[in-house]
mmCIF file with all atom_site columns, C-alpha atoms in Angstrom:
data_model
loop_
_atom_site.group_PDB
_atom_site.id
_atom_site.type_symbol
_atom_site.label_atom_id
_atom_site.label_alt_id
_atom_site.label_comp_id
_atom_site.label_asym_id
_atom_site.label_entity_id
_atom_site.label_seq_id
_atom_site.pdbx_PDB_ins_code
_atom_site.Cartn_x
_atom_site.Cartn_y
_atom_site.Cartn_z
_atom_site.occupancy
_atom_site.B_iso_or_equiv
_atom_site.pdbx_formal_charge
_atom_site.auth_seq_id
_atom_site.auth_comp_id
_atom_site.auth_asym_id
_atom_site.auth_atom_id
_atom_site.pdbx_PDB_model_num
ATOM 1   C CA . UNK A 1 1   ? 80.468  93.908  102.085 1.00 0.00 ? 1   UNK A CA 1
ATOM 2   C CA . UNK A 1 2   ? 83.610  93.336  100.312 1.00 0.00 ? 2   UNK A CA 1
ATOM 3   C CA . UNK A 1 3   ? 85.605  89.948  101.062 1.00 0.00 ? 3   UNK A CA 1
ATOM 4   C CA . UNK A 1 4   ? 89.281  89.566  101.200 1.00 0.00 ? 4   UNK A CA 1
ATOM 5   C CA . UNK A 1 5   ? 90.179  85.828  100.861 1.00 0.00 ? 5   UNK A CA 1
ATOM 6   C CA . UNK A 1 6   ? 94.238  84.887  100.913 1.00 0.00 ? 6   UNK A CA 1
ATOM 7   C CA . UNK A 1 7   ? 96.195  81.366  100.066 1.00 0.00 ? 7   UNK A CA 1
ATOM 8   C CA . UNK A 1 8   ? 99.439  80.726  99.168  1.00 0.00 ? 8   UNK A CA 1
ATOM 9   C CA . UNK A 1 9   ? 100.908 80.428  102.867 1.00 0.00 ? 9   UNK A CA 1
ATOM 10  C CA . UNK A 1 10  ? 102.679 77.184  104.130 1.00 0.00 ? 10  UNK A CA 1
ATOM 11  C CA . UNK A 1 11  ? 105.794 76.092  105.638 1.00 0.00 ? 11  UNK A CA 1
ATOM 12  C CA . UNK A 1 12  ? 109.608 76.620  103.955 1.00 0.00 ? 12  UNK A CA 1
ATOM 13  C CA . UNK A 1 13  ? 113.132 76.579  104.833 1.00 0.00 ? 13  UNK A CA 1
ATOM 14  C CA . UNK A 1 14  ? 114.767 79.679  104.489 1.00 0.00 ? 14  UNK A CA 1
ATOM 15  C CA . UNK A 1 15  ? 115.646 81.244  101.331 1.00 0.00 ? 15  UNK A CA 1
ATOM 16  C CA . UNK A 1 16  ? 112.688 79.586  99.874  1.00 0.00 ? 16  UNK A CA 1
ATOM 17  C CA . UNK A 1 17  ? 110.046 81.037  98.274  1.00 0.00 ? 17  UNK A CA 1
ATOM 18  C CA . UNK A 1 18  ? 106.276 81.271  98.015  1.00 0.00 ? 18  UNK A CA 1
ATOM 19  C CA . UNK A 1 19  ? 103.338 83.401  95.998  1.00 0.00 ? 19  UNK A CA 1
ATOM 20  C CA . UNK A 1 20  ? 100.366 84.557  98.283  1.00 0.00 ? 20  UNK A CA 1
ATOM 21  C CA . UNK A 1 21  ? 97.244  85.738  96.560  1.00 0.00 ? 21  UNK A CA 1
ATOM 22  C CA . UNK A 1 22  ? 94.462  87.860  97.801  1.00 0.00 ? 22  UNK A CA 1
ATOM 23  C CA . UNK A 1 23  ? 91.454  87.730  95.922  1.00 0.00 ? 23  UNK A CA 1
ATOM 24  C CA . UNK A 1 24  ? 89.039  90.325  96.364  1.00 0.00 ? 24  UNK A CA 1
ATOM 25  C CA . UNK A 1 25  ? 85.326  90.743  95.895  1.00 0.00 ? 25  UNK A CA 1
ATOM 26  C CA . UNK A 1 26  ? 81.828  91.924  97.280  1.00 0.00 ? 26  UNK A CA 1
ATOM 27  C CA . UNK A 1 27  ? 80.527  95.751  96.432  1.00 0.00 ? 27  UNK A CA 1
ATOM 28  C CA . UNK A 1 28  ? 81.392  99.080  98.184  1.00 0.00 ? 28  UNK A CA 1
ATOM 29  C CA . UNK A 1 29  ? 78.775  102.415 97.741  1.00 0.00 ? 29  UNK A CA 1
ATOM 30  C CA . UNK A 1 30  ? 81.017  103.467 95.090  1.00 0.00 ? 30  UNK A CA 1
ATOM 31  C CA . UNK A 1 31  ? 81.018  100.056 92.917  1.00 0.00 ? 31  UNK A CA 1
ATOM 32  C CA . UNK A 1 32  ? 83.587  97.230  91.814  1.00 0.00 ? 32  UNK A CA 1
ATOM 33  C CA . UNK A 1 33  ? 85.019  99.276  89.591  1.00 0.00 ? 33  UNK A CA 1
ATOM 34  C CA . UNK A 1 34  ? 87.097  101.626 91.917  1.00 0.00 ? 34  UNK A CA 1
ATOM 35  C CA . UNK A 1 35  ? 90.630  101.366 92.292  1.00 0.00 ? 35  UNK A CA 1
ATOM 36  C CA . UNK A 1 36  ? 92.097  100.272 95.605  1.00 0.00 ? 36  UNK A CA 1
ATOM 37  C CA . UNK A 1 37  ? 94.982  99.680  97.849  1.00 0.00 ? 37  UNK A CA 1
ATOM 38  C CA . UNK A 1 38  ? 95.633  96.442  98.219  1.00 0.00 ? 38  UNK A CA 1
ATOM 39  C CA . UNK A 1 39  ? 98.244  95.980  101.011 1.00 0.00 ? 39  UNK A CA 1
ATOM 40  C CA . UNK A 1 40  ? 99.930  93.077  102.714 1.00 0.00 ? 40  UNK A CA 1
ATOM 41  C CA . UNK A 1 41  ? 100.337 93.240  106.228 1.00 0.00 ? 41  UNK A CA 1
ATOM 42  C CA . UNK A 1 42  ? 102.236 90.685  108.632 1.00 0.00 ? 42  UNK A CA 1
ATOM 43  C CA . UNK A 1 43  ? 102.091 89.649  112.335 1.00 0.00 ? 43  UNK A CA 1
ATOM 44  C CA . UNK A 1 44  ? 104.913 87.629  113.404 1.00 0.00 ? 44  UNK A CA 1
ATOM 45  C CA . UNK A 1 45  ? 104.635 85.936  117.243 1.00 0.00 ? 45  UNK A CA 1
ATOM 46  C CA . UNK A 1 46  ? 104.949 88.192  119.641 1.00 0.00 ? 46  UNK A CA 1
ATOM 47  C CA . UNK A 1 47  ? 105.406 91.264  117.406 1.00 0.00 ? 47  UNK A CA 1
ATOM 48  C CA . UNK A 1 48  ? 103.382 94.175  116.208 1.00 0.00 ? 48  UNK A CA 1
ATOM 49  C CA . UNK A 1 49  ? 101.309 94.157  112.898 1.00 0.00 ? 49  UNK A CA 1
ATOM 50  C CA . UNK A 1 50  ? 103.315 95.245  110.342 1.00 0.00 ? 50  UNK A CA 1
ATOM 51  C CA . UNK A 1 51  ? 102.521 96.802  106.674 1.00 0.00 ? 51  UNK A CA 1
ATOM 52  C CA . UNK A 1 52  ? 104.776 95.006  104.080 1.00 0.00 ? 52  UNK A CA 1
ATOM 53  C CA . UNK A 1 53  ? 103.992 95.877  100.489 1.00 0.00 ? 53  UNK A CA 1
ATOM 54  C CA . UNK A 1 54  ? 100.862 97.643  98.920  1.00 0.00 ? 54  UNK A CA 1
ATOM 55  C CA . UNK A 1 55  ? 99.895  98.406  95.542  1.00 0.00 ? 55  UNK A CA 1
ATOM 56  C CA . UNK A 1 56  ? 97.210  100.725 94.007  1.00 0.00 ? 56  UNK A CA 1
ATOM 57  C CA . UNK A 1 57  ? 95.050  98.756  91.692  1.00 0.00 ? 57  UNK A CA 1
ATOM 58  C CA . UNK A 1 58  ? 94.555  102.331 89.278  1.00 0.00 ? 58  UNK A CA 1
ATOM 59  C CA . UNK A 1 59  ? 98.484  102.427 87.787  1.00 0.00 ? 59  UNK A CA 1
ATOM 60  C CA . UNK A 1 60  ? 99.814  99.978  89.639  1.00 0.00 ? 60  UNK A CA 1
ATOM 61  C CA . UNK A 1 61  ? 102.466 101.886 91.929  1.00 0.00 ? 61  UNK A CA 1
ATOM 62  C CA . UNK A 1 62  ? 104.199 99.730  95.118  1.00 0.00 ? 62  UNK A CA 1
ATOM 63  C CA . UNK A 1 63  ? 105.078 100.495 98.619  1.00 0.00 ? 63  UNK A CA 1
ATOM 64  C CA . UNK A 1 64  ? 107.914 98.201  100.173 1.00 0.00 ? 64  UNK A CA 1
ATOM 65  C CA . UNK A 1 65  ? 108.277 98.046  104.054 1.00 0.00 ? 65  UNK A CA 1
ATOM 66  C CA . UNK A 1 66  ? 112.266 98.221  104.084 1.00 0.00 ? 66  UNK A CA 1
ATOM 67  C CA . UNK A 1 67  ? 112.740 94.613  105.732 1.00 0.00 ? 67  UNK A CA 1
ATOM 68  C CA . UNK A 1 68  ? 111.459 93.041  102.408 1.00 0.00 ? 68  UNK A CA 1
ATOM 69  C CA . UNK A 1 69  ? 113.102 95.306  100.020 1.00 0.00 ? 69  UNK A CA 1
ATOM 70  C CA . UNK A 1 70  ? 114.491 93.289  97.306  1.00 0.00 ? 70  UNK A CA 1
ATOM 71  C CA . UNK A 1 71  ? 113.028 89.871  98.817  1.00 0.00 ? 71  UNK A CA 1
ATOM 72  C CA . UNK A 1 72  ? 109.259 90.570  98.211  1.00 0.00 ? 72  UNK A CA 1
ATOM 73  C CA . UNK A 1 73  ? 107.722 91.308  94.912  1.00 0.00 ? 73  UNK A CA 1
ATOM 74  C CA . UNK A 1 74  ? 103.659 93.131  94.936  1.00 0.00 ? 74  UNK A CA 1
ATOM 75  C CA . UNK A 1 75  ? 101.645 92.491  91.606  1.00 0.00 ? 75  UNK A CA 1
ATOM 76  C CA . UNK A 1 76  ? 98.445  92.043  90.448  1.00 0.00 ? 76  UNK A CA 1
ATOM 77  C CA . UNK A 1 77  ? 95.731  91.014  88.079  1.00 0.00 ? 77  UNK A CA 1
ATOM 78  C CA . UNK A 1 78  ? 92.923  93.715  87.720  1.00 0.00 ? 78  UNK A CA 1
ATOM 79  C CA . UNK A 1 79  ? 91.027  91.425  85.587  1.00 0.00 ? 79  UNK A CA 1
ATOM 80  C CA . UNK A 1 80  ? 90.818  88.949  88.406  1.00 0.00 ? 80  UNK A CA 1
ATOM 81  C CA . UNK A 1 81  ? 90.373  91.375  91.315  1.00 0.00 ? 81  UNK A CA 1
ATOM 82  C CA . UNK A 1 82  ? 93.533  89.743  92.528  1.00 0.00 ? 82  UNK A CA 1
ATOM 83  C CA . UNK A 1 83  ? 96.919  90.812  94.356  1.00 0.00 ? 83  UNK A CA 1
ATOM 84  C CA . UNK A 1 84  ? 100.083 88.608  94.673  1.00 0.00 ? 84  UNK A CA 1
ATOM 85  C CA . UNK A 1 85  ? 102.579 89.071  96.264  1.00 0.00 ? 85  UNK A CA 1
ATOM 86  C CA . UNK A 1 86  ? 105.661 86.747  95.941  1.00 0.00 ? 86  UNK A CA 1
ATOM 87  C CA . UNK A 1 87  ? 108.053 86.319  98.610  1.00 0.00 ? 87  UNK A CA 1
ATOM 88  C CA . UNK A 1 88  ? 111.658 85.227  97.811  1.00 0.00 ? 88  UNK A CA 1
ATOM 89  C CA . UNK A 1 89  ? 114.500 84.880  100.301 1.00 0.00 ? 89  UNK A CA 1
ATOM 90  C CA . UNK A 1 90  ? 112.598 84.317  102.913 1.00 0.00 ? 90  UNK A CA 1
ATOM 91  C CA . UNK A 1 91  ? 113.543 84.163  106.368 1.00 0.00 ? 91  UNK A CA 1
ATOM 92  C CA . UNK A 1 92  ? 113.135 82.694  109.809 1.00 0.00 ? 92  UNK A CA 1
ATOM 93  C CA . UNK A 1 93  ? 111.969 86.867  110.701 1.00 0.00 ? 93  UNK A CA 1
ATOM 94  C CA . UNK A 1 94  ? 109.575 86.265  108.179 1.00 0.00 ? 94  UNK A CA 1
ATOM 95  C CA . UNK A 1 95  ? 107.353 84.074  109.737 1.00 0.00 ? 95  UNK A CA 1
ATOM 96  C CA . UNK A 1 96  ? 104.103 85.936  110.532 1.00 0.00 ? 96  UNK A CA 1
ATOM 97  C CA . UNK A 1 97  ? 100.581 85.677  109.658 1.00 0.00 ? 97  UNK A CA 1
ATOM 98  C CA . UNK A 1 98  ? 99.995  87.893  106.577 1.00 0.00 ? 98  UNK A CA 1
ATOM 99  C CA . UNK A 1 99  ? 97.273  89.340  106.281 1.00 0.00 ? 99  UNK A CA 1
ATOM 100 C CA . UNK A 1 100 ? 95.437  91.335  102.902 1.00 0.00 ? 100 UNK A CA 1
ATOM 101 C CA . UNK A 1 101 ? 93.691  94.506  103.335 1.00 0.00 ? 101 UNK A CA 1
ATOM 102 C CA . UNK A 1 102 ? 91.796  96.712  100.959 1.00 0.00 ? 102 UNK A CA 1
ATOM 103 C CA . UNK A 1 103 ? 91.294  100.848 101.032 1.00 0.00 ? 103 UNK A CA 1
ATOM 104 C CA . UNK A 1 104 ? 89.854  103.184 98.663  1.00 0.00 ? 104 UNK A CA 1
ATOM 105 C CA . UNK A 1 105 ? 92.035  106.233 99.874  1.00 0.00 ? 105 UNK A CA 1
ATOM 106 C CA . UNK A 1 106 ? 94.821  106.023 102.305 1.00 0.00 ? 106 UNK A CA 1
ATOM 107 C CA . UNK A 1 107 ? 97.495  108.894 103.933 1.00 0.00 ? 107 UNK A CA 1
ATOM 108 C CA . UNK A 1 108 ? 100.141 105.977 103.986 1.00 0.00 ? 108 UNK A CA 1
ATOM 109 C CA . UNK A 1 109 ? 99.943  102.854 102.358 1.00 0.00 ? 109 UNK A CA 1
ATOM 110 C CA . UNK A 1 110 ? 101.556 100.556 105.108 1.00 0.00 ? 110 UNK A CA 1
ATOM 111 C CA . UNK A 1 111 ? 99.933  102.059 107.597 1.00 0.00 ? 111 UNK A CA 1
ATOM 112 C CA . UNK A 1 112 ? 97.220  100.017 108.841 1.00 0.00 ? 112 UNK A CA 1
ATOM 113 C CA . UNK A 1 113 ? 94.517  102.390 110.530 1.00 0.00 ? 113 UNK A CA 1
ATOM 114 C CA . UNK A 1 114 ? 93.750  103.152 107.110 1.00 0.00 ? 114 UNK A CA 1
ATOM 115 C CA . UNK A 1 115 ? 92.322  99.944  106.187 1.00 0.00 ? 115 UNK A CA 1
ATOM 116 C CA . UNK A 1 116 ? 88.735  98.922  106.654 1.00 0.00 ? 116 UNK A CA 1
ATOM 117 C CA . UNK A 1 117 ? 88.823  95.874  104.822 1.00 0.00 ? 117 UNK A CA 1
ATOM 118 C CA . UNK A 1 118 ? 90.770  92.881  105.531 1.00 0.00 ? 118 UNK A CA 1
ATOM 119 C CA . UNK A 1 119 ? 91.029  88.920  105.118 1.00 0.00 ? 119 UNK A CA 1
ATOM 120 C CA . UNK A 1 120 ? 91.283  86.182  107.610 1.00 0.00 ? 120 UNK A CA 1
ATOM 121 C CA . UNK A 1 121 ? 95.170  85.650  107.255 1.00 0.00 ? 121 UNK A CA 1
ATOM 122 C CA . UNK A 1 122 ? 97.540  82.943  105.743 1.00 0.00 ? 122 UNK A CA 1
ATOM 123 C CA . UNK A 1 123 ? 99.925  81.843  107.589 1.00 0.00 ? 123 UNK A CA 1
ATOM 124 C CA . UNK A 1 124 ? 103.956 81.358  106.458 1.00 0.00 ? 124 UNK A CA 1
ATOM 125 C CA . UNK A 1 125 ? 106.441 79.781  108.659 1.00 0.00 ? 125 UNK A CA 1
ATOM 126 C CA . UNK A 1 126 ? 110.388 79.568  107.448 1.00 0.00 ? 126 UNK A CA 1
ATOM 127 C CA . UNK A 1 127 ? 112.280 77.960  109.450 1.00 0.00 ? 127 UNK A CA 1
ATOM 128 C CA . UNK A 1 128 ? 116.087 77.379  109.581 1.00 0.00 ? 128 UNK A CA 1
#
């Protein structure tokens, strides 16, 4: 019912940079117009899933996991259903499938049992 569709991932050396986008669409019971979380999550090999960076769509607060603090920057464009989030300084640690997820309420933004909603994954690989 509602599609999460991400790009942006590829391959850098680290300290490079990229932009992923997550692009949102499809209708819930209570419309297209809701606000949402949009959150970034991450699962490196071998590791847990992670919750990186979120943002709510309504006034546009972020959530930062602390291993991207400073590195990763959340944003969006309401007007294009869209979330971004740039990734700067990257790092071999990095490397993960990330992964977009959507939620109309949530007890903790990077926390992802509150998600319902999610996209197939892009992947990023850094490598030294």
């Amino acid at each position: 019912q509602v599609q999460l569709v991400e790009s942006g991932g590829g391959s850098v050396q680290a300290g490079g940079s990229l932009r992923l986008t997550c692009a949102r669409s499809g209708y819930t019971y209570s419309g297209t117009n809701m606000a949402w979380f949009m959150t970034w999550f991450r699962q490196g090999p071998g590791k847990e899933r992670e919750g990186v960076s979120a943002i709510y769509t309504g006034d546009g607060r972020t959530y930062y996991a602390d291993s991207v603090k400073g590195r990763f920057t959340i944003s969006q464009d309401n007007a294009k259903n869209t979330v971004y989030l740039q990734l700067n300084s990257l790092k071999p640690e990095d490397t993960a499938m990330y992964y977009c997820a959507a939620a109309l309420w949530v007890g903790s933004p990077l926390e992802q049992r509150n998600y319902l909603y999610w996209g197939q994954g892009t992947q990023v690989t850094v490598s030294s």
